[in-house]
Coordinates of C-alpha atoms in Angstrom, one line a residue:
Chain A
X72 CA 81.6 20.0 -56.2
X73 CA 81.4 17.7 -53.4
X74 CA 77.6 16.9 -52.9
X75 CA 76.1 16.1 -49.0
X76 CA 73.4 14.0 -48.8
X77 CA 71.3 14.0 -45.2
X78 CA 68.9 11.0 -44.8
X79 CA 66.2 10.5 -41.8
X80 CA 66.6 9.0 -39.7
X81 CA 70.0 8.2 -39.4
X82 CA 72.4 11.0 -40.9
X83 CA 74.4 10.0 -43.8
X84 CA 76.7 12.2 -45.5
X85 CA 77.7 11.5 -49.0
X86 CA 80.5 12.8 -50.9
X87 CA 81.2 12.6 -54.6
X88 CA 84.3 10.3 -55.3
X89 CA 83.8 10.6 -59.1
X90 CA 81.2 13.7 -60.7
X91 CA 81.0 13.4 -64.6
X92 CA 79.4 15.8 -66.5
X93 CA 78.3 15.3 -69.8
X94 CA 81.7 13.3 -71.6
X95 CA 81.7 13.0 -75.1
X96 CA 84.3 11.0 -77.2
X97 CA 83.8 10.2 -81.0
X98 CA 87.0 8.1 -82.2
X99 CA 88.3 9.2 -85.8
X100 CA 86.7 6.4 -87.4
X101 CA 83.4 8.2 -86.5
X102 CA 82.1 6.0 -84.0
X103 CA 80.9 7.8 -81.1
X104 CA 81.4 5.7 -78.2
X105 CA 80.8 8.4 -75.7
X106 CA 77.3 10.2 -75.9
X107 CA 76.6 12.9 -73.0
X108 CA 78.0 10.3 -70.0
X109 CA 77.1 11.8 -66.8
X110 CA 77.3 10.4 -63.5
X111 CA 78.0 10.9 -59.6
X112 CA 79.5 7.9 -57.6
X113 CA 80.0 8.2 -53.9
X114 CA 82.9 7.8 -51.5
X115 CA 83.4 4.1 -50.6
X116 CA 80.3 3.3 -53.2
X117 CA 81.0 -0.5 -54.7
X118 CA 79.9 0.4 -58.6
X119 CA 79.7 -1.7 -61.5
X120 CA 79.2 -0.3 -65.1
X121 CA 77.5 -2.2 -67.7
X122 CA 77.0 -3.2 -70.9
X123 CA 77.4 -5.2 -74.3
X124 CA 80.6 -5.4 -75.8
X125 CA 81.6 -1.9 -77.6
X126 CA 79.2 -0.3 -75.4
X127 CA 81.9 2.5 -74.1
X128 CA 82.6 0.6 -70.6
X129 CA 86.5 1.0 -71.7
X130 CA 86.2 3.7 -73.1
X131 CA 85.0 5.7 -70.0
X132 CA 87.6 3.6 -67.9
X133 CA 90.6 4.9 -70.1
X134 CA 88.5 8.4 -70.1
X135 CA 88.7 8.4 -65.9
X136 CA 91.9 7.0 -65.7
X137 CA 93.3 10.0 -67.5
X138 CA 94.8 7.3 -70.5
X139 CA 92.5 8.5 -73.2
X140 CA 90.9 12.6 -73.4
X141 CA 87.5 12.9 -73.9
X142 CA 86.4 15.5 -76.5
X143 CA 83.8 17.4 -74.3
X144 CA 82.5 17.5 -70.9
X145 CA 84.3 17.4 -67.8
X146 CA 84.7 15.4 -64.7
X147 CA 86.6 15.5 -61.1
X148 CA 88.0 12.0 -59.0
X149 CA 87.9 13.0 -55.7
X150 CA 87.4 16.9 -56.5
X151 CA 90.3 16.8 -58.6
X152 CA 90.4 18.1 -62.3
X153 CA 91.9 15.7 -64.8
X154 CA 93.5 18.8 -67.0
X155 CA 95.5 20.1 -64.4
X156 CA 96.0 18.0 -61.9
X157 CA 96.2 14.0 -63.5
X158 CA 99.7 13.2 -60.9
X159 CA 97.5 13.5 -57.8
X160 CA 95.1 11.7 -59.4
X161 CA 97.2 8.9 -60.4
X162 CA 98.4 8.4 -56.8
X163 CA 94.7 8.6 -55.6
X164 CA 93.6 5.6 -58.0
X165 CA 94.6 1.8 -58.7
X166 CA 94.2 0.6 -62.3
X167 CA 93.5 -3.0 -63.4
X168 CA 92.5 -2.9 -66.8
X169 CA 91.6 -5.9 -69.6
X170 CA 94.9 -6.8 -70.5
X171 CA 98.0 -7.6 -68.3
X172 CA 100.5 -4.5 -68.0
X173 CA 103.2 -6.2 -66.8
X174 CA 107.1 -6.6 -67.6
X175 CA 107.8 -9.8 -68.9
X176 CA 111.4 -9.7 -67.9
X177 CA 110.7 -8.4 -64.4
X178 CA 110.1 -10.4 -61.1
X179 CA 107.2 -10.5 -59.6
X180 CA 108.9 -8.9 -55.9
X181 CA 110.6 -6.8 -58.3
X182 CA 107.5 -5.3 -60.1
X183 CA 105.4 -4.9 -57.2
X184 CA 108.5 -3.0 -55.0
X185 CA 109.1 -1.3 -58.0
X186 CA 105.8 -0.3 -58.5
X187 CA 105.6 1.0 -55.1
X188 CA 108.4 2.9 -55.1
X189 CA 107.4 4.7 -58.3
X190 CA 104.7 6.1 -56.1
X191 CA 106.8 6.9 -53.7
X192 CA 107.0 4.4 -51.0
X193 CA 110.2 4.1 -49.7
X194 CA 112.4 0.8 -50.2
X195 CA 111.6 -1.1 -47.3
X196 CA 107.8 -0.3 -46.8
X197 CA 107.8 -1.0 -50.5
X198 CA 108.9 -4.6 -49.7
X199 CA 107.1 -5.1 -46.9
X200 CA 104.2 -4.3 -49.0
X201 CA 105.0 -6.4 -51.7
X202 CA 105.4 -9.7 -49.1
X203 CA 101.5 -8.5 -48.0
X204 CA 100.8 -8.9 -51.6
X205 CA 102.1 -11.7 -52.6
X206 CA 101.1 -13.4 -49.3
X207 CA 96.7 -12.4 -50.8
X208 CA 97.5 -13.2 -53.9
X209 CA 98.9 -16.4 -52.9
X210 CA 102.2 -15.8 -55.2
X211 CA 104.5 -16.9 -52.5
X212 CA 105.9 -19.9 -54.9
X213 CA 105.7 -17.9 -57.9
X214 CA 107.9 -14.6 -56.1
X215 CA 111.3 -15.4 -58.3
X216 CA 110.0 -16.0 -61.0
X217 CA 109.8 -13.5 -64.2
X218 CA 106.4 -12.1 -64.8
X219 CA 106.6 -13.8 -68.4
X220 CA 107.5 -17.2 -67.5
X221 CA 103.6 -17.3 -65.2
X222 CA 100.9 -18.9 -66.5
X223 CA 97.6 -16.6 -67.5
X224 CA 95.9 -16.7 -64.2
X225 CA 98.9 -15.8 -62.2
X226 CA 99.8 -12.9 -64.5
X227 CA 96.4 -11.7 -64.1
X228 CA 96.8 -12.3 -59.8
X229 CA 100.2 -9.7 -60.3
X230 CA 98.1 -7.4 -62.7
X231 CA 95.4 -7.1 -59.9
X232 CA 98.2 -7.0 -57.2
X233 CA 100.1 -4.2 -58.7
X234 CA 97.3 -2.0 -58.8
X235 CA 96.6 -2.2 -55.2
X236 CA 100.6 -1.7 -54.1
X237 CA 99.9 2.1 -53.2
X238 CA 96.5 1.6 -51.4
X239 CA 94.3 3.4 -53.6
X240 CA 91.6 5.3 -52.5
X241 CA 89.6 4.8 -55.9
X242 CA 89.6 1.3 -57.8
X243 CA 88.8 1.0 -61.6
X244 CA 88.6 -2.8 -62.6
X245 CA 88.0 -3.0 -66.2
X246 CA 86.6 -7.1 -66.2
X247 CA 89.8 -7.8 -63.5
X248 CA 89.2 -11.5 -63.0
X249 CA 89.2 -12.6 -66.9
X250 CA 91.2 -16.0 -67.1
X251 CA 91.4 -16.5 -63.1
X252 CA 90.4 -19.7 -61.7
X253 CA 86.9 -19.9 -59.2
X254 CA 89.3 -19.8 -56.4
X255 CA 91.7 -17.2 -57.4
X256 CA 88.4 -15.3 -58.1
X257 CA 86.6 -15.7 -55.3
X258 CA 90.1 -14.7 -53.5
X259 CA 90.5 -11.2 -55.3
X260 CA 86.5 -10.4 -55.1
X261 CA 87.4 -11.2 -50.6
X262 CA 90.4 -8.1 -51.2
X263 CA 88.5 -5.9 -52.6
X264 CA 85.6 -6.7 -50.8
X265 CA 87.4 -6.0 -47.4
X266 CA 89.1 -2.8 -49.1
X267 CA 86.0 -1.6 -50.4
X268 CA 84.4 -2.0 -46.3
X269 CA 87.2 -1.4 -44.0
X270 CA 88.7 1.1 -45.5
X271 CA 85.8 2.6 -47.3
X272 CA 87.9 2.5 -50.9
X273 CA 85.3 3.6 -54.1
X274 CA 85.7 0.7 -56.4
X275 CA 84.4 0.9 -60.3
X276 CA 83.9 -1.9 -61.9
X277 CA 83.1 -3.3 -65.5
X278 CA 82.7 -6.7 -65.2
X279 CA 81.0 -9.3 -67.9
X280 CA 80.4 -11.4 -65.3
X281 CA 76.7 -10.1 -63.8
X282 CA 76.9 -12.4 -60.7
X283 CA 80.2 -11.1 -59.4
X284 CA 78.5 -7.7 -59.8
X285 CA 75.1 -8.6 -58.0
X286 CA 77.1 -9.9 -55.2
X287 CA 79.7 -7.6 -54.5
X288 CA 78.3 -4.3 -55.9
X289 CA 75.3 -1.7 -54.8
X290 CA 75.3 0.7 -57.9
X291 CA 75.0 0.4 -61.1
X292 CA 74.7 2.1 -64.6
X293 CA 74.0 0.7 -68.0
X294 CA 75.2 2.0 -70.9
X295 CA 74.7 0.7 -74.2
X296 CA 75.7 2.5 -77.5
X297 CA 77.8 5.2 -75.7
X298 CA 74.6 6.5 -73.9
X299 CA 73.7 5.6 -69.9
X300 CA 70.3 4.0 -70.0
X301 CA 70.3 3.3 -66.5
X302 CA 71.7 4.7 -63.1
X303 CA 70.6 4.0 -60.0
X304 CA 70.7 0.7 -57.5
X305 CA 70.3 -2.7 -58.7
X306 CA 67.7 -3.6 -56.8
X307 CA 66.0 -0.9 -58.4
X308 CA 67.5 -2.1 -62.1
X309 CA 65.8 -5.3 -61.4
X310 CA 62.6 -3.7 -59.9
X311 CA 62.7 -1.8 -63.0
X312 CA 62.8 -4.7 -65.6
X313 CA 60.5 -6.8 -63.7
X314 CA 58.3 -5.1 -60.9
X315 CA 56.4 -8.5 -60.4
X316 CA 59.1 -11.1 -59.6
X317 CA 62.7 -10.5 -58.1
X318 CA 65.3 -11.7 -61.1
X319 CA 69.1 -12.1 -60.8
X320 CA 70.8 -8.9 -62.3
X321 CA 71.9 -12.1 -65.1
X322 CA 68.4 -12.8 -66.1
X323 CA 67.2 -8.9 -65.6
X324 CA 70.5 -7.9 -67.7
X325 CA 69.4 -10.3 -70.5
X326 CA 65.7 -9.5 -70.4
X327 CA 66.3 -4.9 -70.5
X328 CA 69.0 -5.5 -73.2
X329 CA 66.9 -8.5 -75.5
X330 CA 63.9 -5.1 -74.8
X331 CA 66.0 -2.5 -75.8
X332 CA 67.4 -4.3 -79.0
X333 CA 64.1 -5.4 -80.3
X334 CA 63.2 -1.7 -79.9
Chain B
X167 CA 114.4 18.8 -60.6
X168 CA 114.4 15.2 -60.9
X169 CA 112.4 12.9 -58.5
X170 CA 112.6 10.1 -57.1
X171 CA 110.3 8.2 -59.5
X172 CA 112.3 9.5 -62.7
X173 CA 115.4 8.7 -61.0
X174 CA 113.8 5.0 -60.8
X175 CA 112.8 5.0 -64.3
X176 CA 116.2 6.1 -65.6
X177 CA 118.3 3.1 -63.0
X178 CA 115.7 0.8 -64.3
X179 CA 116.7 1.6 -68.3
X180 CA 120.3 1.4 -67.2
X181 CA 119.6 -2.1 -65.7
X182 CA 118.2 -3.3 -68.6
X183 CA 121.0 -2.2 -70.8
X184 CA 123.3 -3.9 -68.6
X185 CA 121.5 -6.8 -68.6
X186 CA 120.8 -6.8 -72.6
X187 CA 123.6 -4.6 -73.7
X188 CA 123.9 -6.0 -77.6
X189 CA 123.7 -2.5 -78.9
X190 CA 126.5 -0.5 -76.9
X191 CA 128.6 -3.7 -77.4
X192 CA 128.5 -3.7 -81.2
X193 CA 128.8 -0.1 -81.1
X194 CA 132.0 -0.6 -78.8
X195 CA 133.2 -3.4 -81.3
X196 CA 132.6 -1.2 -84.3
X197 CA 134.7 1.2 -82.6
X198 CA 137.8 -0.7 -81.6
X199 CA 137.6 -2.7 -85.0
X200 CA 138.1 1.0 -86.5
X201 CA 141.0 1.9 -83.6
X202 CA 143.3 -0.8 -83.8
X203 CA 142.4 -2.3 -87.6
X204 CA 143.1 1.0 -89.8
X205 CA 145.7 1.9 -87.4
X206 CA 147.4 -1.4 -88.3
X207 CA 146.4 -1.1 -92.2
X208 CA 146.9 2.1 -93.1
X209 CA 148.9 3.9 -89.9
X210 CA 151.5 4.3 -92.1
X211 CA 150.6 7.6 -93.8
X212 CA 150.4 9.0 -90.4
X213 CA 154.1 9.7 -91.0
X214 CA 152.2 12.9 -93.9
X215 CA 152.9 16.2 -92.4
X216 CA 149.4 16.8 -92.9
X217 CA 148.7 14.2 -90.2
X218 CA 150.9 16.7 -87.7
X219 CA 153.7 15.1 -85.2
X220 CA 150.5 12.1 -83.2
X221 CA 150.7 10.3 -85.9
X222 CA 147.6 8.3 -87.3
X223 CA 146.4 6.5 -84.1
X224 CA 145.1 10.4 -82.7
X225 CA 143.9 11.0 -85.9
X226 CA 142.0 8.7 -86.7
X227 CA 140.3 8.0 -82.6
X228 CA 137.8 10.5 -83.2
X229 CA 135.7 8.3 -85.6
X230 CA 136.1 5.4 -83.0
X231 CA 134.1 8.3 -80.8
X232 CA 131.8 9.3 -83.2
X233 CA 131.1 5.2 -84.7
X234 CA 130.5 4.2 -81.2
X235 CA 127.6 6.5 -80.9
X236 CA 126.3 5.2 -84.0
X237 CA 125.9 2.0 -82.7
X238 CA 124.4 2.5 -79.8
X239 CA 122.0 4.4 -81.2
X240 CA 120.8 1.8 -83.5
X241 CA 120.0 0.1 -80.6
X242 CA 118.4 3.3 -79.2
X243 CA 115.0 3.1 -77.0
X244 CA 114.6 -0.8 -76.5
X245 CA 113.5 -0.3 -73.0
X246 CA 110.9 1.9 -74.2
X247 CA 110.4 -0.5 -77.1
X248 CA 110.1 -3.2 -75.2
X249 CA 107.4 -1.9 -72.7
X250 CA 105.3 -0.4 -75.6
X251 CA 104.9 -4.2 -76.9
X252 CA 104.1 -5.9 -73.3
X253 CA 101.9 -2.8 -72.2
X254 CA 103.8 -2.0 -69.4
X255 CA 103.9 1.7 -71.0
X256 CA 100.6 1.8 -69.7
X257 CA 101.1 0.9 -66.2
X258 CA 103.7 2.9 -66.1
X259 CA 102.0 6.1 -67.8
X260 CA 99.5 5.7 -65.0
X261 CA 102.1 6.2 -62.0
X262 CA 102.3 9.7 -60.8
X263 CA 106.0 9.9 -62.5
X264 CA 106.1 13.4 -65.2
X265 CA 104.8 11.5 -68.4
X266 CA 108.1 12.9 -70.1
X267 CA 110.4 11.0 -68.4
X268 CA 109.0 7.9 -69.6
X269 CA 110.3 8.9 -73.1
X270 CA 113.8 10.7 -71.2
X271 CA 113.9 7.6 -69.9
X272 CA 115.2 5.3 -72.0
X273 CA 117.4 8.2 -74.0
X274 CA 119.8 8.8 -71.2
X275 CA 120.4 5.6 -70.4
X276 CA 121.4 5.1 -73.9
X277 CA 123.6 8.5 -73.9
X278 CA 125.2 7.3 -70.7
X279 CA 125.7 3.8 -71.9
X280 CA 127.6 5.5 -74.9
X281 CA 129.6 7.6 -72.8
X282 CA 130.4 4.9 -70.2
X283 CA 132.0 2.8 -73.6
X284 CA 133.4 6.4 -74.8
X285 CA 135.8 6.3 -70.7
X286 CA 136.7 2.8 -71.8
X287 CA 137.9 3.6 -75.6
X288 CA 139.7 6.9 -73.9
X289 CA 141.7 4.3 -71.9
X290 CA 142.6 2.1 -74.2
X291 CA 143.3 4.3 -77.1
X292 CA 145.8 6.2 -74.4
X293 CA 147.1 3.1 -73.8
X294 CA 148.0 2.4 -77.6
X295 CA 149.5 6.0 -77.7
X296 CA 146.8 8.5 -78.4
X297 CA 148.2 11.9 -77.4
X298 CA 145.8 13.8 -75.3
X299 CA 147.2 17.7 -76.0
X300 CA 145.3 19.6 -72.7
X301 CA 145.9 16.5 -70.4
X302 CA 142.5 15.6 -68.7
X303 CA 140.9 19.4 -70.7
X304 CA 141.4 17.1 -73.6
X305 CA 139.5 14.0 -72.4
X306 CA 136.7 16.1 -70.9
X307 CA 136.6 18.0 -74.1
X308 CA 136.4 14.4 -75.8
X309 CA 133.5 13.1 -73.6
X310 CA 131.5 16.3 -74.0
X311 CA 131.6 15.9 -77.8
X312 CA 130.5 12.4 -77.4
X313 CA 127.8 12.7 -74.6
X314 CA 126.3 15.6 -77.7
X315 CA 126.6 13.3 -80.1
X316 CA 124.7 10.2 -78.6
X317 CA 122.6 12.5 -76.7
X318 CA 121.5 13.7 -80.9
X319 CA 121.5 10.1 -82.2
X320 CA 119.6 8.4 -79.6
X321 CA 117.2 11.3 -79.4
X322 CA 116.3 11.3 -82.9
X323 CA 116.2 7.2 -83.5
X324 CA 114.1 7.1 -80.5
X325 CA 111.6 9.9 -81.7
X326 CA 111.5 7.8 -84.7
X327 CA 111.2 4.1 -83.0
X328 CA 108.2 6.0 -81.1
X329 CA 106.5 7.2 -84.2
X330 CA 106.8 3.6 -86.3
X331 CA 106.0 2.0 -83.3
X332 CA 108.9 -0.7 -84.4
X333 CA 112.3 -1.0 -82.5
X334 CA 114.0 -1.8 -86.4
X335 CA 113.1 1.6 -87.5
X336 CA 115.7 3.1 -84.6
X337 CA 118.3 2.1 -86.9
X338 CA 117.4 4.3 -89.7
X339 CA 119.5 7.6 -87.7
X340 CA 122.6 5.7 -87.9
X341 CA 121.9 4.3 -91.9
X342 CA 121.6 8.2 -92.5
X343 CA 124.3 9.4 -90.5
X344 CA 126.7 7.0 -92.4
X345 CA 126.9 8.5 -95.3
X346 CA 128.3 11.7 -93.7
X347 CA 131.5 9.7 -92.5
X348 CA 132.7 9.4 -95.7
X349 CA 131.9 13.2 -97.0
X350 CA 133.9 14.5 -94.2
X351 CA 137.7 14.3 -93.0
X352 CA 137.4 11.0 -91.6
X353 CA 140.1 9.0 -92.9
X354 CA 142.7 12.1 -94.0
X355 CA 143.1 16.1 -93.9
X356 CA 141.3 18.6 -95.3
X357 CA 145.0 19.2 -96.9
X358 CA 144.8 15.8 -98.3
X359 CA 141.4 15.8 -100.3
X360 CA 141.5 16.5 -104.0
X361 CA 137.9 16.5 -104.8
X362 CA 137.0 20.0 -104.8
X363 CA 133.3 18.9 -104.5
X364 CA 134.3 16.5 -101.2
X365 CA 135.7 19.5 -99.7
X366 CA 133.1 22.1 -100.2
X367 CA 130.7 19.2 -99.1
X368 CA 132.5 18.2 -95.6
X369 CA 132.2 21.5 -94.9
X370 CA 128.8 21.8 -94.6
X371 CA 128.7 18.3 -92.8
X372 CA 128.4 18.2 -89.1
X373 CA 130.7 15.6 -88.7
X374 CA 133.6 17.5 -89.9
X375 CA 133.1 19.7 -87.0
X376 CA 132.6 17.1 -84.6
X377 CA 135.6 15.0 -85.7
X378 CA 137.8 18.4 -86.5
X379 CA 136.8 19.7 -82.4
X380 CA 138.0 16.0 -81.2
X381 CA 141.3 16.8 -83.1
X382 CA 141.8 19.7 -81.6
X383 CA 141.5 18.1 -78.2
X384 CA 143.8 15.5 -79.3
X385 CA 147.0 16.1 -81.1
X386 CA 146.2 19.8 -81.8
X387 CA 146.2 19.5 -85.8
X388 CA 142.8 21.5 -85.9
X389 CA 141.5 24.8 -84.7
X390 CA 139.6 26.0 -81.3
X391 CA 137.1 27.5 -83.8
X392 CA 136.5 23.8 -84.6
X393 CA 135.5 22.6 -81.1
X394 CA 133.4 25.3 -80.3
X395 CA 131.6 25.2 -84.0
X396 CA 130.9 21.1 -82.4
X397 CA 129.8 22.3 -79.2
X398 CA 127.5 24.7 -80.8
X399 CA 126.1 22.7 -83.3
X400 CA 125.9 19.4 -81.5
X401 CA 123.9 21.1 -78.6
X402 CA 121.8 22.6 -80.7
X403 CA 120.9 19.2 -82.6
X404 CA 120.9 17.5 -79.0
X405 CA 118.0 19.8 -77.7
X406 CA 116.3 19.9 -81.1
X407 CA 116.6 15.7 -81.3
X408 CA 115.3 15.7 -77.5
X409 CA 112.4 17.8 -78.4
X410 CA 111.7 15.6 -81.7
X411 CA 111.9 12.4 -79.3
X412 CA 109.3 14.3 -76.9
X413 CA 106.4 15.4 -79.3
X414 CA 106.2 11.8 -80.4
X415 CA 105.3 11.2 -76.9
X416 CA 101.4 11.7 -77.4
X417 CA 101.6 9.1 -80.6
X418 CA 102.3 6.2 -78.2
X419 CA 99.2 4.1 -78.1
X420 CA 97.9 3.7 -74.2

């Protein structure tokens, strides 16, 4: 299900990183926080998802990520089906979600060499790697010391770094730079950026912070009540709400969802 | 075949042990407290022909075998525990490593911790004069009995710690199992016992079997048929408490 796309005049072929079709997901408590999702996001596409709270951002994160099922519907990460093949997926995609997975008790060389080795990186690549790490994430003083004993916005630095340690071809951040400083911030958004151009890795993002998404992403859907009310660019998201006057995705956010309430 | 990932998660569950090993420990203590104090209390009636020609030292080391276990299993999954509370489950559910050996995991590291104290009580109670019949048939004999026996225990306390979702709950296996020292042949002979009841009970008791196999092994004073009734039964609750343990797998909240 890999879809090609040729534009004029310059020839651009684009293939389908992630297809869903259709995804349900009704929790037993009868919410539905899944209603018909369907979307297509491209190879090396930066694409931000979102949404008010409890609008099924997570939900569809844990869906793609192969941590929660979905009840109906299907989809493929990089033309691979979730059912029967969820190990290659896991080495094909990085994981940073809300809250910090992390070992209190272990290191933070430890963890990251650990968690490349689990993905099968050998022991001294898997160090090497881990130095790189640390070195971007600027953990170099914090190296020794046990995950538990970090304050919030280094935990969340080793969170973001751990998910990277295998060089993912897909990234799902799931509002990654909660409780990071402006600088540590502005230093992971630089990562990912570069990842996301130089070696053309897909990155999804749900993010409560609009401007990070208007700066760093191209795509973008809206969902709201389980159901996508809007897929497309953001330029065209901000066309959309406001043909007459360009708005920050903030201000055009604000305006569709203060519309769609009312309605 | 195991890979290299499941290899890593089952050195990283041994690491912790070693590094928090409270549970084998008491186990071990609980063990050696049984060894050398009723040996020193009540050895005496070791000199009973029912107690054969070891005297009461042999007889009474299989319960330091089976006890050990016991502990240890109270203790059972608090690797797995410990990574459910901090979320690390989830990171780790997310590598490519086979989503069951996240649960294995933790469970043989706990069996092998209990067989690791299970060498070390061998050594010691041959070194305070238990009488190993076959020579080193005997002390393999010994450790397969006890690797079937933790390998049950920790099995089922961890199936349970994973359903409650609380690392207390592992200890309700050994409260359970407790009982059934004292309906079996534990502290004397089936020759010994004169409630009628007692004895038509310990022989529907698993531990009977399990402590009468070990006897076998050691100063001979019970039957083959003994051992191999343990080996049967104990690897058929080992596989049963493995598969328990598993199927609680998809309860744990990602």
């Amino acid at each position: 299900m890999r879809l090609l796309y040729f534009c004029h005049p310059i020839i651009l072929i684009m293939i389908s990183e992630i297809i869903i079709g259709n995804v349900c997901k009704k929790y037993p408590n009868g919410i539905e926080a899944l209603k018909d999702v369907s979307l297509e996001i491209f190879k090396g596409q930066f694409f931000t998802l979102l949404g008010p709270n409890g609008a099924g951002k997570s939900t569809l994160v844990r869906i793609l990520t192969t941590l929660a099922r979905k009840d109906s519907g299907h989809f493929l990460i990089a033309g691979l089906d979730p059912e029967t093949d969820y190990r290659k997926i896991q080495k094909l995609i990085g994981v940073a979600l809300q809250d910090n997975e992390i070992d209190p008790a272990g290191t933070v060389e430890n963890l990251l060499i650990f968690q490349a080795r689990l993905f099968g990186i050998s022991a001294k690549d898997a160090t090497q790697k881990a130095g790189v790490l640390i070195e971007l994430f600027e953990l170099g003083n914090e190296c020794r010391k046990k995950a538990g004993e970090l304050s919030g916005g280094n935990k969340r630095r080793l969170h973001c770094a751990l998910a990277l340690v295998h060089k993912p071809q897909v990234l799902f951040l799931d509002e990654p730079t909660v409780g990071m400083d402006p600088l540590a911030r502005a230093n992971f958004w630089e990562i990912i950026t570069q990842m996301n151009q130089t070696e053309n890795v897909t990155v999804f993002l749900t993010t409560q912070y609009l401007e990070e998404a208007d700066r760093y992403a191209s795509n973008m859907a809206l969902i709201n009540e389980g159901k996508i009310c809007y897929n497309g660019t953001i330029a065209g998201f901000k066309k959309m709400v406001n043909p007459d006057r360009t708005l920050s995705l903030d201000d055009a956010y604000l305006k569709y969802i203060k519309t769609n309430h009312r309605q | 075949m195991i890979n290299s990932a499941s290899f890593l998660l089952i050195k990283r569950c041994i690491v912790k042990l070693i590094k928090q090993p409270a549970s084998p420990l008491t186990g071990f203590g609980m063990s050696l407290f049984f060894l050398l104090v009723y040996n020193a209390g009540i050895g005496g009636i070791g000199d009973l022909e029912a107690f054969g020609n070891a005297g009461y030292l042999s007889f009474v080391f299989p319960i330091t075998i089976i006890s050990l276990a016991m502990g240890s299993s109270a203790g059972a999954g608090q690797t797995l525990n410990a990574d459910m509370q901090s979320g690390y489950f989830k990171r780790l559910y997310l590598s490519p490593a086979p989503r069951t050996i996240l649960v294995l995991a933790p469970i043989i590291a706990d069996t092998l911790s209990s067989l690791f104290f299970s060498m070390l009580l061998i050594a010691i109670g041959a070194a305070f004069g238990v009488v190993f019949k076959f020579g080193l048939l005997s002390v393999l004999g010994v450790l397969l009995l006890s690797f079937l026996w933790s390998l049950t225990l920790c099995g089922f306390s961890s199936g349970v710690m994973i359903r409650t979702g609380q690392h207390q709950s592992a200890s309700i296996v050994t409260n359970a199992v407790f009982p059934l020292l004292f309906l079996s042949t534990t502290f004397l002979p089936r020759e010994l016992m004169q409630a009628k009841w007692l004895l038509a009970v310990s022989w529907a008791n698993p531990v009977t079997y399990v402590l009468e196999g070990n006897r076998y092994l050691l100063a001979g004073t019970s039957s083959a048929v003994f051992f191999y009734l343990a080996v049967l039964i104990l690897g058929v609750t080992s596989v049963l408490s493995v598969i328990y343990a598993l199927s609680g797998a998809g309860k744990i909240k990602v």
